[in-house]
Short mmCIF file of C-alpha atoms in Angstrom, two decimals:
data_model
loop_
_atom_site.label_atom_id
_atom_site.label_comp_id
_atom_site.label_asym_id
_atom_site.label_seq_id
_atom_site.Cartn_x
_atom_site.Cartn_y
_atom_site.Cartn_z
CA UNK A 978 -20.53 65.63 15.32
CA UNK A 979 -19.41 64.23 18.75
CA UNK A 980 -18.08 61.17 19.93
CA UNK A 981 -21.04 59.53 21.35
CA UNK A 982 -20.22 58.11 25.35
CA UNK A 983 -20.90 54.17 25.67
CA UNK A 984 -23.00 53.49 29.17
CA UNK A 985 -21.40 50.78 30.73
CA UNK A 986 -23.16 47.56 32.69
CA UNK A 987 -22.45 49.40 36.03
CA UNK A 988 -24.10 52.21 35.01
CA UNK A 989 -27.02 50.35 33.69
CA UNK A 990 -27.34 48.31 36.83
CA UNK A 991 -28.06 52.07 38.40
CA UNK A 992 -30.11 53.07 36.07
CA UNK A 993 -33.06 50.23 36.50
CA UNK A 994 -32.12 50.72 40.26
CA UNK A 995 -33.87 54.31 39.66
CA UNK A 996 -36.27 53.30 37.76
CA UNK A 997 -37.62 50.75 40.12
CA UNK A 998 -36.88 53.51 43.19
CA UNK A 999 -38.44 56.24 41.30
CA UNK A 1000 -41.89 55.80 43.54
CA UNK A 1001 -44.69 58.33 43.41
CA UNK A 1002 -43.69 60.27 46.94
CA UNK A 1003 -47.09 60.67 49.24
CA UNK A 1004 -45.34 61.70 52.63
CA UNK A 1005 -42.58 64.14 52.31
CA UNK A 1006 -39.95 66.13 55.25
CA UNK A 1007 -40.63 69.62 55.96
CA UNK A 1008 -36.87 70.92 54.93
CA UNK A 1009 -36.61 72.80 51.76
CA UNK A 1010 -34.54 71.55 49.07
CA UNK A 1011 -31.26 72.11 48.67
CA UNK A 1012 -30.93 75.81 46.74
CA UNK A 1013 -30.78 75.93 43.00
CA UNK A 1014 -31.86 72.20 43.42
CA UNK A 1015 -35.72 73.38 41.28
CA UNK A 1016 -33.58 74.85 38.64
CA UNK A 1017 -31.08 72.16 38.22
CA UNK A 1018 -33.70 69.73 38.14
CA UNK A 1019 -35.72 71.83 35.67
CA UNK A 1020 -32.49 72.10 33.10
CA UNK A 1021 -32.50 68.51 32.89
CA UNK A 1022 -36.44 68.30 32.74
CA UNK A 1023 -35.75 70.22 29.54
CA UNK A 1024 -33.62 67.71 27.90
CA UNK A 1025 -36.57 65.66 27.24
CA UNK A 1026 -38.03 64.86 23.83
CA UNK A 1027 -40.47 67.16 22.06
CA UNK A 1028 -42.27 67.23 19.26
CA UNK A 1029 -40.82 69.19 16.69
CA UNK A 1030 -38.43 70.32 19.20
CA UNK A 1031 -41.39 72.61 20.17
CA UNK A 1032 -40.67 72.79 24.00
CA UNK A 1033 -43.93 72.94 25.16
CA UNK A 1034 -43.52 72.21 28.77
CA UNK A 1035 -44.18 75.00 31.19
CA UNK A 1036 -43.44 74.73 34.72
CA UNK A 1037 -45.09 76.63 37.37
CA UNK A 1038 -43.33 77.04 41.07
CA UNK A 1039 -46.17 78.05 43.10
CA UNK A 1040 -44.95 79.64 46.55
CA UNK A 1041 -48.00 81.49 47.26
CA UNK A 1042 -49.30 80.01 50.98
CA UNK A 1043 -53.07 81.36 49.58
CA UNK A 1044 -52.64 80.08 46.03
CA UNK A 1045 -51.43 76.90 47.29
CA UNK A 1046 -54.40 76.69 49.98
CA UNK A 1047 -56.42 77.32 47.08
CA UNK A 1048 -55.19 74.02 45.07
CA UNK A 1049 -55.83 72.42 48.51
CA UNK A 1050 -59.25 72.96 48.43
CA UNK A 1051 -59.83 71.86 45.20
CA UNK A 1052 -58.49 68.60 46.37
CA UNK A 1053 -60.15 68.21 48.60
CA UNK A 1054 -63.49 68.51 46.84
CA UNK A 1055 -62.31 66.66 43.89
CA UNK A 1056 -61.25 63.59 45.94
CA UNK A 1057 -64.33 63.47 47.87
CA UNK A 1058 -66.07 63.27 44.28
CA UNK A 1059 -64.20 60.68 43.52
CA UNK A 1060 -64.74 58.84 46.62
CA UNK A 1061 -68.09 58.49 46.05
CA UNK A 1062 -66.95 57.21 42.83
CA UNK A 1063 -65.91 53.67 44.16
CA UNK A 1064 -67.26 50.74 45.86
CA UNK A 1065 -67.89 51.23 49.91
CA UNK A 1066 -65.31 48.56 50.33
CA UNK A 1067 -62.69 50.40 48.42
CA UNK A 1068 -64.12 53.44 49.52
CA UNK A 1069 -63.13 53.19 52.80
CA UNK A 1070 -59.33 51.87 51.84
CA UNK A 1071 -59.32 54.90 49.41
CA UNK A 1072 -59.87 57.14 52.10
CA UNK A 1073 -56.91 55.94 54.15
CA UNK A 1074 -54.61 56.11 51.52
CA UNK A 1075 -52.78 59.43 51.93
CA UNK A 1076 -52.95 60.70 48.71
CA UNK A 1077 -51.38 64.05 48.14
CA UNK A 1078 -48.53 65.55 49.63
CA UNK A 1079 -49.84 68.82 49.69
CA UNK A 1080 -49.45 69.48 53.25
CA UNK A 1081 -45.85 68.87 53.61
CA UNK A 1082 -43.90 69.42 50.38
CA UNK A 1083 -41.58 72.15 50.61
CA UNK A 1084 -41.96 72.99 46.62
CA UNK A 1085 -44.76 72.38 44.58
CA UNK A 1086 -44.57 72.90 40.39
CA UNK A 1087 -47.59 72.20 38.40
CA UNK A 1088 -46.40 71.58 34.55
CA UNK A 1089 -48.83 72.76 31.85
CA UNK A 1090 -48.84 71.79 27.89
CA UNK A 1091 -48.70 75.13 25.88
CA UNK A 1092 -50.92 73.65 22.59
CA UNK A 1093 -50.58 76.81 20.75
CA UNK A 1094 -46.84 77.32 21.16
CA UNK A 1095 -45.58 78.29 17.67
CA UNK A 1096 -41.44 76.48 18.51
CA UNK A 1097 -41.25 73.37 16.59
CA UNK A 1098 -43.50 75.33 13.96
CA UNK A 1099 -46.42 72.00 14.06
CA UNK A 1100 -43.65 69.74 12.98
CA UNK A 1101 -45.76 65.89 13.84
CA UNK A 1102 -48.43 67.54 15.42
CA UNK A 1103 -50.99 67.21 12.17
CA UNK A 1104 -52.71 63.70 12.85
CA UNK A 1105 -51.59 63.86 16.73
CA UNK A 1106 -51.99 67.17 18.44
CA UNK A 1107 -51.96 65.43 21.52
CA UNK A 1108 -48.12 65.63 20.91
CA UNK A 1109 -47.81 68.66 22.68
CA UNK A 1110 -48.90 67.26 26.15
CA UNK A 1111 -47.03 64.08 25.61
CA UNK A 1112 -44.03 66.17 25.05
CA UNK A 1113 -45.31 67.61 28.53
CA UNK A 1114 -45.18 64.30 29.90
CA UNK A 1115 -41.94 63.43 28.89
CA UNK A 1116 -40.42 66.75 30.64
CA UNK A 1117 -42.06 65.54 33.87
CA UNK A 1118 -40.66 62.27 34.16
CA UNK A 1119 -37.38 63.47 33.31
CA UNK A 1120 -38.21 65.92 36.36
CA UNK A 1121 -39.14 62.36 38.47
CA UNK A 1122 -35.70 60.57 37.41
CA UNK A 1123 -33.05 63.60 37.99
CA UNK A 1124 -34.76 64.48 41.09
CA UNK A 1125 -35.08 60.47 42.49
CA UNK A 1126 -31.09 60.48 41.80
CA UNK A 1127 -30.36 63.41 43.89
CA UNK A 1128 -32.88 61.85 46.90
CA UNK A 1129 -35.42 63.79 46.37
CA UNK A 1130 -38.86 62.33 45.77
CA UNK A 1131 -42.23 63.66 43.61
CA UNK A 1132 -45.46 62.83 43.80
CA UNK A 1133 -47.87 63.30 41.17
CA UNK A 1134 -51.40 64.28 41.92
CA UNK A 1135 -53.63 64.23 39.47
CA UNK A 1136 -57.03 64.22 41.55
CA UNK A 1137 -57.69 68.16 40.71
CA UNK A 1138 -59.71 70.07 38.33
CA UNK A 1139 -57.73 71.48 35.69
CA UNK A 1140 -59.19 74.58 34.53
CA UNK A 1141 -59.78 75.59 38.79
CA UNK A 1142 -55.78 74.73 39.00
CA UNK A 1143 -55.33 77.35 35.73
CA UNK A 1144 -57.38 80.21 37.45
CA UNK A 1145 -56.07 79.76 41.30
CA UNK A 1146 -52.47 79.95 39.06
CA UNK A 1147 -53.24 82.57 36.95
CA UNK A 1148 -51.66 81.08 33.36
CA UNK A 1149 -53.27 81.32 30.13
CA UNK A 1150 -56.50 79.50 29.61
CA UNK A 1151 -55.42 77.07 26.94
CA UNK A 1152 -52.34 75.57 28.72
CA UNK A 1153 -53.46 72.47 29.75
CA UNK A 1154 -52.25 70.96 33.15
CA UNK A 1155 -50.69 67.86 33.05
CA UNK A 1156 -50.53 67.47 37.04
CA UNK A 1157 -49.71 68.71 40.09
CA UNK A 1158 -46.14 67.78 41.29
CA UNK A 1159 -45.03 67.83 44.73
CA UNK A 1160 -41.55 67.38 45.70
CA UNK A 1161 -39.31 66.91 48.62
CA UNK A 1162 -37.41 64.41 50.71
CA UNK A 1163 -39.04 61.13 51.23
CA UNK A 1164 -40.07 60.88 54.94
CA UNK A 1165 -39.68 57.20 54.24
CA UNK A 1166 -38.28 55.26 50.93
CA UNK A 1167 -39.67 51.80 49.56
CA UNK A 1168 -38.96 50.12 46.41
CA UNK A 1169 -42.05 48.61 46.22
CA UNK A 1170 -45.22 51.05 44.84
CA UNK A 1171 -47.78 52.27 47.95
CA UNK A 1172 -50.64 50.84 46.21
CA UNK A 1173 -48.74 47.59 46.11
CA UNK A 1174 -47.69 47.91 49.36
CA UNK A 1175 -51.55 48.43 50.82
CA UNK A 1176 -52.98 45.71 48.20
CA UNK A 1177 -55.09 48.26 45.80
CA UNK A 1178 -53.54 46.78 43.42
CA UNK A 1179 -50.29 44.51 41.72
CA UNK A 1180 -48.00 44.86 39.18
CA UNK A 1181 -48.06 42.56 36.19
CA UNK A 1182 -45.02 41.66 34.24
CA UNK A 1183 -44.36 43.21 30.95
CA UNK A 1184 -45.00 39.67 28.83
CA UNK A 1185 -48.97 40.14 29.89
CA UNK A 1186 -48.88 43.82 27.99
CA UNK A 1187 -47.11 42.26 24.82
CA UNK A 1188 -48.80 41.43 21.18
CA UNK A 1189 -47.03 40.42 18.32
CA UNK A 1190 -48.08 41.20 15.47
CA UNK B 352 -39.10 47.98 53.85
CA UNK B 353 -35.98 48.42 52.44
CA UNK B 354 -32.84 51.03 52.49
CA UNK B 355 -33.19 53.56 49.66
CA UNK B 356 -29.87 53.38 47.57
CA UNK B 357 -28.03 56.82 47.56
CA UNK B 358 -27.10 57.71 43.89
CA UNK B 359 -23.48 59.39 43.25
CA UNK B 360 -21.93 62.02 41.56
CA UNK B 361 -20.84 60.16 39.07
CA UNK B 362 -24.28 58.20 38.70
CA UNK B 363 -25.68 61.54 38.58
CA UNK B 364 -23.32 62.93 35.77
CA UNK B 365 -23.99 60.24 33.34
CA UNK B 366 -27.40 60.34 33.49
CA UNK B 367 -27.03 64.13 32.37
CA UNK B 368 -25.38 62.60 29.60
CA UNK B 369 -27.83 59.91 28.93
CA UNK B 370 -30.28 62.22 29.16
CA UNK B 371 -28.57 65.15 26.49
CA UNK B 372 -27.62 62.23 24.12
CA UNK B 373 -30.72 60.47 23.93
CA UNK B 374 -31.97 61.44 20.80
CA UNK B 375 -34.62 60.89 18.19
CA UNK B 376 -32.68 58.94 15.85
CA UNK B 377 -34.16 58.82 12.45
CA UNK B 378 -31.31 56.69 10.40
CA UNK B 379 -30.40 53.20 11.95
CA UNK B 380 -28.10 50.22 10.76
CA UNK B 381 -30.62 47.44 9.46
CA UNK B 382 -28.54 44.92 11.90
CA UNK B 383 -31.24 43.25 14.65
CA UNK B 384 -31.26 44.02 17.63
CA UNK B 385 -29.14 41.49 20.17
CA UNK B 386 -31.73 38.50 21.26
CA UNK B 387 -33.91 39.11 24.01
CA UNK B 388 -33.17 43.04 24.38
CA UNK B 389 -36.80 44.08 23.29
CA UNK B 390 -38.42 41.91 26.42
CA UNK B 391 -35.26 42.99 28.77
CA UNK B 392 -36.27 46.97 27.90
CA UNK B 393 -39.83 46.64 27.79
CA UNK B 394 -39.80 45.19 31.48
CA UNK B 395 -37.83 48.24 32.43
CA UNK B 396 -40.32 50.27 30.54
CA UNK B 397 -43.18 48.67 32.55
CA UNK B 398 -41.31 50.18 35.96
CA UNK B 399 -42.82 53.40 34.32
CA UNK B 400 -45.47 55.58 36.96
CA UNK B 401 -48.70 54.69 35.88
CA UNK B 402 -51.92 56.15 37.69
CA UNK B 403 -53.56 54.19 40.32
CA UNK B 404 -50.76 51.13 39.23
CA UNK B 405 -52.89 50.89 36.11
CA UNK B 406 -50.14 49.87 34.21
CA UNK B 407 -52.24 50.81 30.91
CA UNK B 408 -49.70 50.58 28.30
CA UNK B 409 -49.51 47.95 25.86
CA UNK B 410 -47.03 47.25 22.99
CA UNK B 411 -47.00 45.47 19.63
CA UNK B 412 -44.53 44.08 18.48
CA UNK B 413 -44.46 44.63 14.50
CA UNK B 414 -42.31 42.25 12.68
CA UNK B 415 -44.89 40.98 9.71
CA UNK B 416 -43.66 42.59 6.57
CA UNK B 417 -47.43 43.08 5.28
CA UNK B 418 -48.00 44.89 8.37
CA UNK B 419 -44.99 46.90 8.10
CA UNK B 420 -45.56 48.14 4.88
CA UNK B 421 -49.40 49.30 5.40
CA UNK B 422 -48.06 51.15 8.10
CA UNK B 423 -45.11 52.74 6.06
CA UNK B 424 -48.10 53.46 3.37
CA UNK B 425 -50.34 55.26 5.74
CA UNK B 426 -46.96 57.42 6.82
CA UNK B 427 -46.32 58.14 3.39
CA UNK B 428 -50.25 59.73 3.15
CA UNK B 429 -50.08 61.45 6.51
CA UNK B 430 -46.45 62.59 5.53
CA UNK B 431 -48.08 64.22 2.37
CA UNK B 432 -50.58 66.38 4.02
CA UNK B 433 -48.67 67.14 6.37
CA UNK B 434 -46.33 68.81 4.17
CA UNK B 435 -49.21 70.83 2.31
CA UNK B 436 -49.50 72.21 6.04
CA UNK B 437 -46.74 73.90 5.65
CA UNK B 438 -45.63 77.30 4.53
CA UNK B 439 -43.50 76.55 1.02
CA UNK B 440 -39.99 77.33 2.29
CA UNK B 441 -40.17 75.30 5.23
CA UNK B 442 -42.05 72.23 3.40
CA UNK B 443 -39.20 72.17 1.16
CA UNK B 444 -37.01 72.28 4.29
CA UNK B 445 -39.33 69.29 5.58
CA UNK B 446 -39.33 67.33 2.62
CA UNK B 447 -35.39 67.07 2.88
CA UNK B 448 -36.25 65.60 6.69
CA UNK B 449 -36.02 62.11 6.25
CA UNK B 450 -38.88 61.66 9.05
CA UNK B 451 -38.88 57.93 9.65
CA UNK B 452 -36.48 55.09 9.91
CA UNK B 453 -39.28 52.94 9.42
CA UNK B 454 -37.21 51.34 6.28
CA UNK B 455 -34.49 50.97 7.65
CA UNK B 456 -35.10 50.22 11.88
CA UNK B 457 -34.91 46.09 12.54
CA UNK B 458 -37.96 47.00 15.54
CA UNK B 459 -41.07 48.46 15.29
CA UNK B 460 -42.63 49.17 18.74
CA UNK B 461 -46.29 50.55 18.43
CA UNK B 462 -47.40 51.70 22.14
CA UNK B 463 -51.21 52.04 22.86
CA UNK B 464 -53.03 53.09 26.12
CA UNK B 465 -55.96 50.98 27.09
CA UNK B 466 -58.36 53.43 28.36
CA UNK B 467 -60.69 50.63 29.65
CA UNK B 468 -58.57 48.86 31.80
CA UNK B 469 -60.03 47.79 35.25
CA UNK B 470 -56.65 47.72 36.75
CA UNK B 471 -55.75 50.65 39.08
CA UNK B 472 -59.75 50.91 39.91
CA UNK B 473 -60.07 54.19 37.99
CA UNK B 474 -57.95 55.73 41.09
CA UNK B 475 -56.35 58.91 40.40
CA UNK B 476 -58.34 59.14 36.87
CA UNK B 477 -61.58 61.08 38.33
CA UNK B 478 -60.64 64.13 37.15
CA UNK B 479 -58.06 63.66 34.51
CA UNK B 480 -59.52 61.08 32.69
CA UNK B 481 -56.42 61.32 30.02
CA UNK B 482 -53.50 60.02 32.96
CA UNK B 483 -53.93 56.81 31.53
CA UNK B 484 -52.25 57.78 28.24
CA UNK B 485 -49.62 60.12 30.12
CA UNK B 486 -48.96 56.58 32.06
CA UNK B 487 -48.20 55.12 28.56
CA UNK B 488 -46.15 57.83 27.94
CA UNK B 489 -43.93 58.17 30.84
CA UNK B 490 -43.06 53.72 29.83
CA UNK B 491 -42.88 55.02 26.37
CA UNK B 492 -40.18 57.61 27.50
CA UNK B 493 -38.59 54.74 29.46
CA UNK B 494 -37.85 52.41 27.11
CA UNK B 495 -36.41 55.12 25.00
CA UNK B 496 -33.37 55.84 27.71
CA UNK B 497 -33.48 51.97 28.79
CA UNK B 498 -32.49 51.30 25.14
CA UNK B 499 -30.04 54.27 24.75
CA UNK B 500 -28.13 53.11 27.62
CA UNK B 501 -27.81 50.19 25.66
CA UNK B 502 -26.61 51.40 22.67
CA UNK B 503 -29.89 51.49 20.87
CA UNK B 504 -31.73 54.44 19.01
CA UNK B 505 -35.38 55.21 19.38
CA UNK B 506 -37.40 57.15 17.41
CA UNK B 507 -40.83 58.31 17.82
CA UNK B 508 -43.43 58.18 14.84
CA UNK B 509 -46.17 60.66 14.95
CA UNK B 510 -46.99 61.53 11.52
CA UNK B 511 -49.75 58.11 11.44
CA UNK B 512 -53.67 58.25 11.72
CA UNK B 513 -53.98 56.73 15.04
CA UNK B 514 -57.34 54.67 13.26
CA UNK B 515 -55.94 52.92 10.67
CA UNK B 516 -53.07 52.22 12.71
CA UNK B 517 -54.99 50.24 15.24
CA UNK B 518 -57.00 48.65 12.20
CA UNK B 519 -53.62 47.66 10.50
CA UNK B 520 -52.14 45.74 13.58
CA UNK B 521 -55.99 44.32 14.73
CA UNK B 522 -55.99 45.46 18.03
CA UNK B 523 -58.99 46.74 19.83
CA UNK B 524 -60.44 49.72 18.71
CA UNK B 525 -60.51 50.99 22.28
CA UNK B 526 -56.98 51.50 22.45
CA UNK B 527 -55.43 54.82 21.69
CA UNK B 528 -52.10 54.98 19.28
CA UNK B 529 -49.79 56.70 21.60
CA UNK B 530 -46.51 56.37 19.05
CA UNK B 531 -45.30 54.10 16.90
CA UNK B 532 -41.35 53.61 17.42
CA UNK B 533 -38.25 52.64 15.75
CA UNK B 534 -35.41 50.59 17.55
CA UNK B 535 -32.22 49.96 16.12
CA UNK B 536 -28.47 50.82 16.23
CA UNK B 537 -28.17 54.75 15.10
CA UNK B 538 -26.13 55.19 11.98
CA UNK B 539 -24.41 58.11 13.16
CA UNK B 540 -24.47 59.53 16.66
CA UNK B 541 -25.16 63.37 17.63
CA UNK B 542 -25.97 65.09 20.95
CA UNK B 543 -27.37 68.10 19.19
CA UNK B 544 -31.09 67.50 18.29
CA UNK B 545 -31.30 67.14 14.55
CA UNK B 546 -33.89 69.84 14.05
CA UNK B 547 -31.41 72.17 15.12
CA UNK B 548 -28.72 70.85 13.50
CA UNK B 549 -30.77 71.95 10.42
CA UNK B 550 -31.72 74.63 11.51
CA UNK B 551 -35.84 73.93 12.08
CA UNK B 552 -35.55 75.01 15.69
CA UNK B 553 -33.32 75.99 18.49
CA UNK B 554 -33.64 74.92 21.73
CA UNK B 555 -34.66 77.16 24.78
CA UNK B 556 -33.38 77.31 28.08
CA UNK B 557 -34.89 76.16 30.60
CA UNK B 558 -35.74 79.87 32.82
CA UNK B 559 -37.87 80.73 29.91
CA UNK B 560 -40.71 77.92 30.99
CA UNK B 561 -40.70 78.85 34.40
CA UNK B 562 -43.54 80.84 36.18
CA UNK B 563 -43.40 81.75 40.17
CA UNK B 564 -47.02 82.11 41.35
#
């Protein structure tokens, strides 16, 4: 048993000045991160909760120049479907919106759920498997925070076809992507979200997403 | 446009330490939490990514003791079979686990994702229709370090049949039971994760989740 650390206000004050400068990243510099910057950031990543303690995050660095032109592609056809998915007026805002990174990120790491992992022996998965990606999820945004508070920013993109991104990366057929992260440093910073910022949409405050019950 | 704020060393350490000491905490003091800390962490919760600024999570706020105790009920079932799931030796190892602090924590949180919502304009969901729970995840994940920085414990429920959960605190049937938490002051404070303090599992480091493609 350890003595457990009391956060103070000044370190509070920082943390919800992360959170609200976290930002999903779009348009990133060409320099590389710093080295051993991926694994620091990954050791952290792995702090997150699990269920069970099962781990079930898996990270993927993908270096390749064809493997990565590969998950290109399949951007590029996916968000064209999905283009066609919306109005014409939002259509045409859609397609200005720059909406992956891809072309500039120095380091790209897709994260994957392992659902048949055997760590954590099924502990809380029986009524909600779905545990196992959330876990995923969890490791990710860790990933986000530790990497926003050494200046680096991520971008998720999620526009891709999961079981393409498993084949161009080679990884077993039943880990399930989560998404597509791109990181690097910011080419700009903003406190306020891009989709804000071009009027896709707002954010609401947290008393309209509140029941009582 | 504003200037990005540059996060220190020190910033940077204690959120390490944040991040190793947040905990599942499964035994809390039955004192209430301090007034208005549930709507100052949920609005740091709602600075959470969310796909296409969907903003799809939505929490309830348990506090009728009917409610409280159909949900404890339903754990109690799910709790049972889960149990039978397991080999003997380890559900005798499990039944020792006290699982939930739902007796004892002064806050129930249950999160849902609304899958429906119009906000965000589908963006981003094309493809990976299931971004709008991750989204309730990553604020789920938030509040759970918002609150430790604050002295409070979290833990996360997943041993609950997401149906009667959503039937037990009337809310629409659309909306999908991403965990059901319990806030409160811990009892006892560890950085070790308590399944490995007993021994369930250990934890891995974080080279063995990490591919190069």
């Amino acid at each position: 048993m350890s003595f457990a650390p009391a956060f103070d206000a000044e370190f509070r004050a920082n943390l919800r000045v992360l959170l609200a400068w976290r930002r999903d990243v779009r348009r990133f510099r060409c320099n590389p991160l710093p080295e051993g910057a991926v694994e620091r950031l990954l050791e952290l990543a792995c702090l997150a909760p699990s269920v069970g303690l099962s781990q079930p995050w898996r990270f993927v660095l993908v270096n390749d120049p064809s493997r990565r032109a590969e998950v290109r592609r399949n951007f590029a056809v996916c968000n064209a479907e999905a283009l066609a998915d919306q109005t014409p007026e939002r259509a045409a805002q859609y397609a200005r919106l720059k909406l992956a990174g891809l072309d500039d990120a120095p380091c790209h790491i897709a994260v994957f759920a392992d659902r048949e992992t055997t760590q954590g022996h099924r502990l809380g998965r029986y009524t909600m498997s779905e545990m196992i990606e959330y876990s995923a999820v969890a490791a990710a945004h860790t990933l986000w925070l530790a990497a926003r508070a050494e200046g680096i920013g991520m971008g998720w993109v999620s526009i891709l076809d999961p079981r393409t991104i498993t084949a161009i990366l080679d990884v077993p057929a039943n880990w399930k992507l989560i998404g597509y992260f791109c990181l690097g440093f910011p080419e700009a910073e903003d406190d306020v979200p891009v989709l804000q910022r071009l009027r896709w949409e707002e954010r609401r405050p947290a008393a309209s997403f509140l029941l009582r019950r």
